[in-house]
Short mmCIF file of C-alpha atoms in Angstrom, two decimals:
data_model
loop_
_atom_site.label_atom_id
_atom_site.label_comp_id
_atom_site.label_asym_id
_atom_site.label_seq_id
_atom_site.Cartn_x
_atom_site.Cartn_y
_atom_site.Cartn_z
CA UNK A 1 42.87 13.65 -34.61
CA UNK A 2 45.00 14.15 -37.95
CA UNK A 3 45.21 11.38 -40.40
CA UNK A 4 47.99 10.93 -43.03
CA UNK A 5 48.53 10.09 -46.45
CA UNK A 6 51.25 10.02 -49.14
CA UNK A 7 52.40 12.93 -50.12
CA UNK A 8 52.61 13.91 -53.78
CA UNK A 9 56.89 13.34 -54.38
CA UNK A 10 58.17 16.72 -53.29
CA UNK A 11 55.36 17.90 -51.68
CA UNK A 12 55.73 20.89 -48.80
CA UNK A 13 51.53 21.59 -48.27
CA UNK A 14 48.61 21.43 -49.96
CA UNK A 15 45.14 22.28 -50.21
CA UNK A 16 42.88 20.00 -51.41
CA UNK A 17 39.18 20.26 -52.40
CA UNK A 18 39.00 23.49 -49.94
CA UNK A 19 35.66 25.82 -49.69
CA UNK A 20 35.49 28.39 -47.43
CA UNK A 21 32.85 30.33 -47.13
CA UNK A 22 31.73 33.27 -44.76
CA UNK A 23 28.13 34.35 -43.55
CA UNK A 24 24.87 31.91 -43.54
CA UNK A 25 22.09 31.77 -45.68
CA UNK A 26 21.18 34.55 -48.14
CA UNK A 27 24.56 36.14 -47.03
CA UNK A 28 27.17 33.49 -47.33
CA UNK A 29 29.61 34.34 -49.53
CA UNK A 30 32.25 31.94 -51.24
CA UNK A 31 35.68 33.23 -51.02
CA UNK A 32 37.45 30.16 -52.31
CA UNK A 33 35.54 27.49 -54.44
CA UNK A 34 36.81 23.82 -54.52
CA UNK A 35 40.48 24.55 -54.56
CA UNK A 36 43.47 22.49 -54.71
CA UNK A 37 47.33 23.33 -54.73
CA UNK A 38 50.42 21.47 -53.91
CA UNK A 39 53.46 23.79 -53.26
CA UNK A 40 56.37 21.39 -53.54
CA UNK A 41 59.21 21.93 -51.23
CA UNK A 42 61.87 24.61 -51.35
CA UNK A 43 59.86 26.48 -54.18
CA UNK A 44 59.42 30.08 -54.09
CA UNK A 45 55.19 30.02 -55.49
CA UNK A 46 53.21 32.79 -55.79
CA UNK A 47 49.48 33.12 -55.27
CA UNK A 48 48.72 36.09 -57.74
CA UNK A 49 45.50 37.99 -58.53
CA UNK A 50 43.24 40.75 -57.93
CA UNK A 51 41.68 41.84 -54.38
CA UNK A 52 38.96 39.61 -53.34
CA UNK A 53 39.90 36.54 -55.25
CA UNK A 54 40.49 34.52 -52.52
CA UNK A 55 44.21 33.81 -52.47
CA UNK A 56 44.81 35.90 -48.98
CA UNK A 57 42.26 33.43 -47.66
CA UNK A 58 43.82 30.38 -48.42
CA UNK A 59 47.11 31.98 -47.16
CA UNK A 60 44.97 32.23 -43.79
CA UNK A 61 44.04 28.48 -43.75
CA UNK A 62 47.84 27.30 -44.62
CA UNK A 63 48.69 29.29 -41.28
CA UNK A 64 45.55 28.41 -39.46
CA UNK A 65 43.85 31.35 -38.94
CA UNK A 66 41.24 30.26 -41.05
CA UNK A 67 39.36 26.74 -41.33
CA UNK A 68 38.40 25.18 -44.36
CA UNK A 69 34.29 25.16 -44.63
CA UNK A 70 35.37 21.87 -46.38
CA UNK A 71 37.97 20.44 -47.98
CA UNK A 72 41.78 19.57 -45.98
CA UNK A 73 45.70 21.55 -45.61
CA UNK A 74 47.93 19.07 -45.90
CA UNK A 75 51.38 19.27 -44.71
CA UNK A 76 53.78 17.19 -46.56
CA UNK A 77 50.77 14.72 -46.70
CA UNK A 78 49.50 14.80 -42.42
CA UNK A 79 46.15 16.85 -42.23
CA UNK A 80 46.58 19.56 -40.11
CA UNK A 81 42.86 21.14 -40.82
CA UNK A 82 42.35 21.34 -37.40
CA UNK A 83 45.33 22.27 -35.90
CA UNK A 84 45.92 25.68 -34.06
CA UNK A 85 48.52 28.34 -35.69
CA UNK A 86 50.85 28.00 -33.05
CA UNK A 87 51.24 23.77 -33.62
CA UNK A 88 52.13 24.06 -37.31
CA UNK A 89 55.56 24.35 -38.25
CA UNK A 90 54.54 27.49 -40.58
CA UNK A 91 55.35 30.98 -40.08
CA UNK A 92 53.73 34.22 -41.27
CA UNK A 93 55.05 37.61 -42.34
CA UNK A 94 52.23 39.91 -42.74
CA UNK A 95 52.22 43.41 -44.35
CA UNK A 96 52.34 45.50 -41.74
CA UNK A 97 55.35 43.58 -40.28
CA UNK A 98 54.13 43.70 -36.45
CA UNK A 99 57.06 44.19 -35.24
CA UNK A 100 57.38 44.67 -30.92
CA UNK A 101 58.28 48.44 -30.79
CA UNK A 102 59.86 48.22 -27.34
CA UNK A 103 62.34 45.20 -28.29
CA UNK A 104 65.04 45.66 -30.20
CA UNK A 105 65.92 44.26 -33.82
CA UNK A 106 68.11 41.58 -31.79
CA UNK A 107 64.97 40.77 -29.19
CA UNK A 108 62.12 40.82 -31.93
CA UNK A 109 64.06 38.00 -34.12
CA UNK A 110 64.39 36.17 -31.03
CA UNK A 111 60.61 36.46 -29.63
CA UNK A 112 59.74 33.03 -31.38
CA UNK A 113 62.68 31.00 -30.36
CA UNK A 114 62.26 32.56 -26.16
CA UNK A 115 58.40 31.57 -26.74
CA UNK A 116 59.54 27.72 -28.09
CA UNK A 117 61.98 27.41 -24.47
CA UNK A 118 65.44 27.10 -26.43
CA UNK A 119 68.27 27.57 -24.76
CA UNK A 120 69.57 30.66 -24.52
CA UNK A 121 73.04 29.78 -26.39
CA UNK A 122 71.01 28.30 -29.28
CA UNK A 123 68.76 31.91 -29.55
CA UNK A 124 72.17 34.27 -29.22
CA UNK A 125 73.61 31.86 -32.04
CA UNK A 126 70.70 31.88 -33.94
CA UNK A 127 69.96 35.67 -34.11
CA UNK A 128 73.63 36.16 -35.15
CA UNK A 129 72.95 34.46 -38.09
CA UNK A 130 69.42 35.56 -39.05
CA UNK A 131 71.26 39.03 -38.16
CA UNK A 132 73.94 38.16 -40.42
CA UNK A 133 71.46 36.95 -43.58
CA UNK A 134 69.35 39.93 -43.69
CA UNK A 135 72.40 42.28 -43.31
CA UNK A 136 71.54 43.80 -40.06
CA UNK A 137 74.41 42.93 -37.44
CA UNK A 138 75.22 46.93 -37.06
CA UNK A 139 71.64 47.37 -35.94
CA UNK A 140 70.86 44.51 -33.61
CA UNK A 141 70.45 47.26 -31.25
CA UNK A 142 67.82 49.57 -32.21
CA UNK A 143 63.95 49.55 -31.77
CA UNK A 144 61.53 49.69 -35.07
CA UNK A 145 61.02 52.93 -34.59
CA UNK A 146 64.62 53.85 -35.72
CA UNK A 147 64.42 51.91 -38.67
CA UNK A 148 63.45 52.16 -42.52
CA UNK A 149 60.51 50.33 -43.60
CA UNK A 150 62.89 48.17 -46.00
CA UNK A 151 64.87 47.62 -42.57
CA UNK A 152 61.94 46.52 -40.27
CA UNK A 153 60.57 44.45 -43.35
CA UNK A 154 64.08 42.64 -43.37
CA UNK A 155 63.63 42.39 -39.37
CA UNK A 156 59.94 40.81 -39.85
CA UNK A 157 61.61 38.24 -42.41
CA UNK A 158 64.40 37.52 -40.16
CA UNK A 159 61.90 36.87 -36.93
CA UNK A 160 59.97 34.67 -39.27
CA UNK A 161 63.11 32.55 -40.30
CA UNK A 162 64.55 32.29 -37.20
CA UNK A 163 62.64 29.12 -35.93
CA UNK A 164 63.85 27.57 -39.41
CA UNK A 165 59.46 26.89 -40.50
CA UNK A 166 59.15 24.30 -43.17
CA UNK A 167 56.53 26.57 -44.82
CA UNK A 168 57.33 30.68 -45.12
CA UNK A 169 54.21 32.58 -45.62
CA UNK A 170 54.07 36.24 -46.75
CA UNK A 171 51.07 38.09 -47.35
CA UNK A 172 51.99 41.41 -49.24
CA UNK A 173 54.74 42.42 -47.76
CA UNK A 174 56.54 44.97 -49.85
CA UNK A 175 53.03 46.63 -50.77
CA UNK A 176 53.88 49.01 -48.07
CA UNK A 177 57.75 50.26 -49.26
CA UNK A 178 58.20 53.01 -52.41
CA UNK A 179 58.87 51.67 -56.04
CA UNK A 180 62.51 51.57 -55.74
CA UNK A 181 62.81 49.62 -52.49
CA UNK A 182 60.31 47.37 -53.39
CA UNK A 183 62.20 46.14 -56.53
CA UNK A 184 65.33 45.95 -54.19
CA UNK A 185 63.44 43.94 -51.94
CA UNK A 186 62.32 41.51 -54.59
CA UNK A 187 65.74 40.47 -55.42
CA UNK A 188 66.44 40.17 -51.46
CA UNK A 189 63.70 38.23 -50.85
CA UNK A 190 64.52 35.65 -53.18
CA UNK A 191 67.67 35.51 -52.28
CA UNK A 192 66.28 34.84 -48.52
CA UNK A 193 64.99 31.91 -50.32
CA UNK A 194 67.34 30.62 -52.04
CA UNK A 195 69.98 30.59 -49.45
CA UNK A 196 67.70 29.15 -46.74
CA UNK A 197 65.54 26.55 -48.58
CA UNK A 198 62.43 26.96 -47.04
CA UNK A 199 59.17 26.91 -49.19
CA UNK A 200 58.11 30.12 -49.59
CA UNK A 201 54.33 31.01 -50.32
CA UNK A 202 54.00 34.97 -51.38
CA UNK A 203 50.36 36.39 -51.86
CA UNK A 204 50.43 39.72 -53.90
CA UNK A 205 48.33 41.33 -56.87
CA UNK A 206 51.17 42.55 -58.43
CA UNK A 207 51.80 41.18 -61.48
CA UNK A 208 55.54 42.03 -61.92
CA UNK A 209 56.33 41.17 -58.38
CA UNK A 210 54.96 37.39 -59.49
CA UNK A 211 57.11 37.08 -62.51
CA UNK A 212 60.28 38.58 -61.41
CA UNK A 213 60.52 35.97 -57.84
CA UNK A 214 58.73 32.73 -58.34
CA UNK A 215 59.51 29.32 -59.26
CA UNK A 216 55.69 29.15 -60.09
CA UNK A 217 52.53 30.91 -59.52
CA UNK A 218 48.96 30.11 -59.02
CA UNK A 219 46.52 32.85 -60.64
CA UNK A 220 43.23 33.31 -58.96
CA UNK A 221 39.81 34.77 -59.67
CA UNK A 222 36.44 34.95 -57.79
CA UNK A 223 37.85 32.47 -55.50
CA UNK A 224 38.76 29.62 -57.80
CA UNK A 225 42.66 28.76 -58.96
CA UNK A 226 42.49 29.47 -62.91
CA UNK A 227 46.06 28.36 -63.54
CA UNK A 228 49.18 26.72 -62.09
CA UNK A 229 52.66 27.11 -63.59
CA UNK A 230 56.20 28.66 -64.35
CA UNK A 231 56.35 32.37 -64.93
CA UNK A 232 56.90 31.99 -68.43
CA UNK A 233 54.12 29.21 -69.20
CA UNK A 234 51.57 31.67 -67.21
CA UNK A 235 53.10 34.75 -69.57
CA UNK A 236 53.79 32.67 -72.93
CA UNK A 237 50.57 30.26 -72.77
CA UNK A 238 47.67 31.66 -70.32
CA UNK A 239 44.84 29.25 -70.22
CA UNK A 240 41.76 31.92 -70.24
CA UNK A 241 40.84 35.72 -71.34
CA UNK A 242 41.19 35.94 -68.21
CA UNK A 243 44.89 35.16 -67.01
CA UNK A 244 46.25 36.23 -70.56
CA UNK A 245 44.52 40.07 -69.40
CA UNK A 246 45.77 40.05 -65.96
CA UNK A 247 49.34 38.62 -66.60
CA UNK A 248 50.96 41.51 -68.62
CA UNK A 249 49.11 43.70 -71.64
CA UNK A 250 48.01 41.45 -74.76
CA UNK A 251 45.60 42.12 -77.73
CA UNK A 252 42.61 40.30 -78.13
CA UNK A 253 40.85 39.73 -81.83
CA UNK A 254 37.67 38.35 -82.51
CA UNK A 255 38.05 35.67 -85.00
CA UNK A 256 36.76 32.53 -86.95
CA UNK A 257 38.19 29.15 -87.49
CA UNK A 258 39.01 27.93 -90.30
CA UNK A 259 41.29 24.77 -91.55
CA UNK A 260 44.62 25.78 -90.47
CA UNK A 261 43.98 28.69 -88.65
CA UNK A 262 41.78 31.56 -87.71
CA UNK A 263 39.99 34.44 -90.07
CA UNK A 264 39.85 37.87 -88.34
CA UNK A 265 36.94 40.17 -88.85
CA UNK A 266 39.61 41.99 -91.50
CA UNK A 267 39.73 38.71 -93.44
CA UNK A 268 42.92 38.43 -92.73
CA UNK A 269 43.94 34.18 -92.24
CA UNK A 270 46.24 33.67 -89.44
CA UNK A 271 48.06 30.48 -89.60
CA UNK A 272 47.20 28.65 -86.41
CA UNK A 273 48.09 25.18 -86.19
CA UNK A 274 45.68 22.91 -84.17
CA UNK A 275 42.98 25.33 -84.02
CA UNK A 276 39.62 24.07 -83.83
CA UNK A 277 37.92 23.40 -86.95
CA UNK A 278 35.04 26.00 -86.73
CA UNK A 279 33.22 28.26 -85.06
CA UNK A 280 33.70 31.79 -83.40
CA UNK A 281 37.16 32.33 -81.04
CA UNK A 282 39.21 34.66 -79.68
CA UNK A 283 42.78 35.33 -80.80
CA UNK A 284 45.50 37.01 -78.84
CA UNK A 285 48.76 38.07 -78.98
CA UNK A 286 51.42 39.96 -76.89
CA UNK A 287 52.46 43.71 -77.81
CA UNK A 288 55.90 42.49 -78.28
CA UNK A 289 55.36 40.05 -80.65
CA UNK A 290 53.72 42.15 -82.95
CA UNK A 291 55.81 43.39 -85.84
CA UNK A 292 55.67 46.00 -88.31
CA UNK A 293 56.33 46.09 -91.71
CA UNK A 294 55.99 48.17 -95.16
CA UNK A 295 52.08 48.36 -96.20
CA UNK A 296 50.89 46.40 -98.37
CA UNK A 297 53.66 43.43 -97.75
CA UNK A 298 52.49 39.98 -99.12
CA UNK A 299 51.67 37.93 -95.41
CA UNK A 300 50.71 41.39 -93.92
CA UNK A 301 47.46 42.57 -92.03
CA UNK A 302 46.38 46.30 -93.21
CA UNK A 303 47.04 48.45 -90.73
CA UNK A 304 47.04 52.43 -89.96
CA UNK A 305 49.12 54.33 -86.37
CA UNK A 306 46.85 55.52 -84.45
CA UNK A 307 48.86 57.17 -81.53
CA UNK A 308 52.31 56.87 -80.26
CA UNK A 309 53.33 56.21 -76.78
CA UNK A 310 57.07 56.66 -76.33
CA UNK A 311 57.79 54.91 -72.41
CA UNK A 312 61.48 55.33 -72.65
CA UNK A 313 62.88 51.88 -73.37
CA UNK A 314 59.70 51.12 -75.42
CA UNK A 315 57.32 52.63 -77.52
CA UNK A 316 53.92 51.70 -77.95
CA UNK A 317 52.44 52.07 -80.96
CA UNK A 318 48.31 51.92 -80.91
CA UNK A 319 47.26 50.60 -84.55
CA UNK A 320 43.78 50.37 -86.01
CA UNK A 321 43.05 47.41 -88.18
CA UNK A 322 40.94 47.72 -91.24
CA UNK A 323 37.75 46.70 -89.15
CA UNK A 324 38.20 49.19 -86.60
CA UNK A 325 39.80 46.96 -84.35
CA UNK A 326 42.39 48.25 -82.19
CA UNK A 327 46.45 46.83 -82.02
CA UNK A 328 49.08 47.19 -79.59
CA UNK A 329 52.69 47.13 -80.81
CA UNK A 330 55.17 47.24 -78.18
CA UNK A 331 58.61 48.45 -80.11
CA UNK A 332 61.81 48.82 -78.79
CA UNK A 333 62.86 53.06 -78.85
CA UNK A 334 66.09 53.80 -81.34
CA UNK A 335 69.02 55.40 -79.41
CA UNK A 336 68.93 58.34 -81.29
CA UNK A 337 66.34 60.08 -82.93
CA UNK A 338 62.25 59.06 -83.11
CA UNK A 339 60.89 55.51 -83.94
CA UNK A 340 60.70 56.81 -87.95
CA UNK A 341 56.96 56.21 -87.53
CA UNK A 342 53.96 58.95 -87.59
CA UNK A 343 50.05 59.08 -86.75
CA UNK A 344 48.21 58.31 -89.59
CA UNK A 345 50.66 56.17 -91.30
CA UNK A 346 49.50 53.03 -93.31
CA UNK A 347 51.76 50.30 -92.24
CA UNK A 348 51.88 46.39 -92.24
CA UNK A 349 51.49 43.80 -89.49
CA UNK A 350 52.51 40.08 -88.89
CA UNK A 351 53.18 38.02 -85.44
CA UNK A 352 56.00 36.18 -84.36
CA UNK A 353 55.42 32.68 -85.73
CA UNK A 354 54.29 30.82 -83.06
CA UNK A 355 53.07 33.49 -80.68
CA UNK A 356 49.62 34.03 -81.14
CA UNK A 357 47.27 31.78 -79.85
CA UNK A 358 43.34 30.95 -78.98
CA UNK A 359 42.26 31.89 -75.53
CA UNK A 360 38.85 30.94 -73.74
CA UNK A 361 36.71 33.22 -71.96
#
């Protein structure tokens, strides 16, 4: 029996409080570890983070494949917990697409809507237009097997739509597809989104995938949520060592506090506002807010090039501070010619005001 309660304003489903844990005794093993989420409605989130950290387990237990060791799902504030995968108005795309190879493109979008009884006008119509959104009229014909993988992908997504779920779930689904298509498929994907307005919860542990689609992401590690928010507040102001690491490159200095700021290990005082008054911290800051200057420029932290990395649109220039620690200075590559900067060279670094910051472990 599911009981209800009210749902946070613009919530689609939730988790809240959930454990799950596998094995007994000696063996059990935690995969997720008191987590809660809300993913609001008609939000493209993303559950980011390295392999094993729990997030394609709590994909599981949103689709019901999975049940909670504790803890409820909540759909737009009813606990469905215990209700089967085939009651809950959620669908699933899953990485290898499992497509039907002896139905055609036509036949495997309409599988779901035969297996609900509609009425055969209202699958024909509604095929046409999943056809029509994922560009695929011209091969409504075909089986998977005569098909790219970006194709059958676009079939899996179409299949999944066509019931019109509240609650889109996709479990690594371009892993499988070649750099180019993959990129292509990001942009298609949320435009799949957009265009339908169906909450759309994407599990990958790719980094770039997260930033470029979501509305928000959730990062995970070891099976506990370490931070909720916009792509840019996870990039600009990561909560942990941890997220600031996995979320793009950054440097990391050991420092001090001090009133107003932070002493590295060169002596160097970084202006910090609102950093704690003492004690031992870690500083970081992104490659690309790292600037170079002349040596020996009043505001400037020593530095000396250590290696030059040239990436075509960037350059990455590896710098070693005074104490031996090491720098990362993404640059933007000149047009024309080299970045007028050699191994060896003495030079002078300060941060964008405002972009370095204290991180926890």
């Amino acid at each position: 029996m599911t009981t209800a309660r009210p749902a946070a304003a613009g919530t689609a489903i939730e988790a809240a409080r959930v454990v799950k844990e596998f094995g007994q005794g000696a063996t059990t093993f935690r995969a997720l570890d008191d987590v809660s989420i809300a993913v609001r409605e008609g939000e493209f989130f993303t559950l980011l983070g390295p392999s094993g950290c729990g997030k394609t387990t709590l994909l599981r237990l949103f689709a019901g494949f999975e049940m909670p060791s504790s803890g409820a799902i909540l759909l737009k504030g009813e606990d469905i917990t215990e209700l089967p995968p085939n009651k809950r108005p959620v669908n699933t795309v899953f990485q290898s697409y499992a497509l039907f190879p002896h139905l055609s493109v036509a036949q495997n979008i309409a599988f779901g809507l035969v297996m609900q009884g509609r009425p055969a006008g209202e699958v024909a119509a509604q095929v046409e237009k999943m056809l029509a959104l994922v560009k695929l009229e011209s091969l409504a014909g075909r089986r998977p097997a005569q098909l790219s993988g970006g194709q059958q992908q676009r079939v899996a997504l179409a299949r999944a739509l066509a019931p019109a779920p509240r609650v889109l779930l996709l479990d690594e689904p371009l892993s499988a597809l070649d750099l180019k298509l993959r990129k292509e498929m990001q942009i298609e994907l949320k435009r799949l989104q957009t265009e339908t307005g169906i909450t759309f919860i994407f599990v990958t542990h790719d980094q770039e995938e997260a930033l470029t689609m979501s509305d928000r992401i959730g990062v995970m590690s070891a099976g506990k949520l370490q931070q909720v928010g916009t792509p840019r507040d996870i990039y600009t102001r990561p909560v942990n060592r941890f997220v600031a690491s996995f979320i793009g490159e950054t440097n990391f200095l050991p420092a001090t506090a001090v009133p107003g700021g932070v002493r590295l290990a060169t002596g160097d005082v970084v202006a910090l506002p609102g950093a704690p008054a003492s004690g031992a911290v870690t500083l970081t800051v992104r490659p690309e807010q790292v600037r170079l200057v002349a040596a020996g420029e009043a505001g400037s932290i020593a530095a000396t090039v250590r290696a030059l990395v040239y990436f075509g649109t960037d350059t990455h220039c590896h710098l070693a501070l005074a104490d031996g620690s090491e720098l990362v200075a993404r640059l933007q590559s000149p047009a024309t010619g080299d970045a007028g900067l050699a191994q060896g060279q003495a030079v002078g670094v300060t941060f964008v005001p405002g972009a370095a910051q204290i991180v926890g472990d």
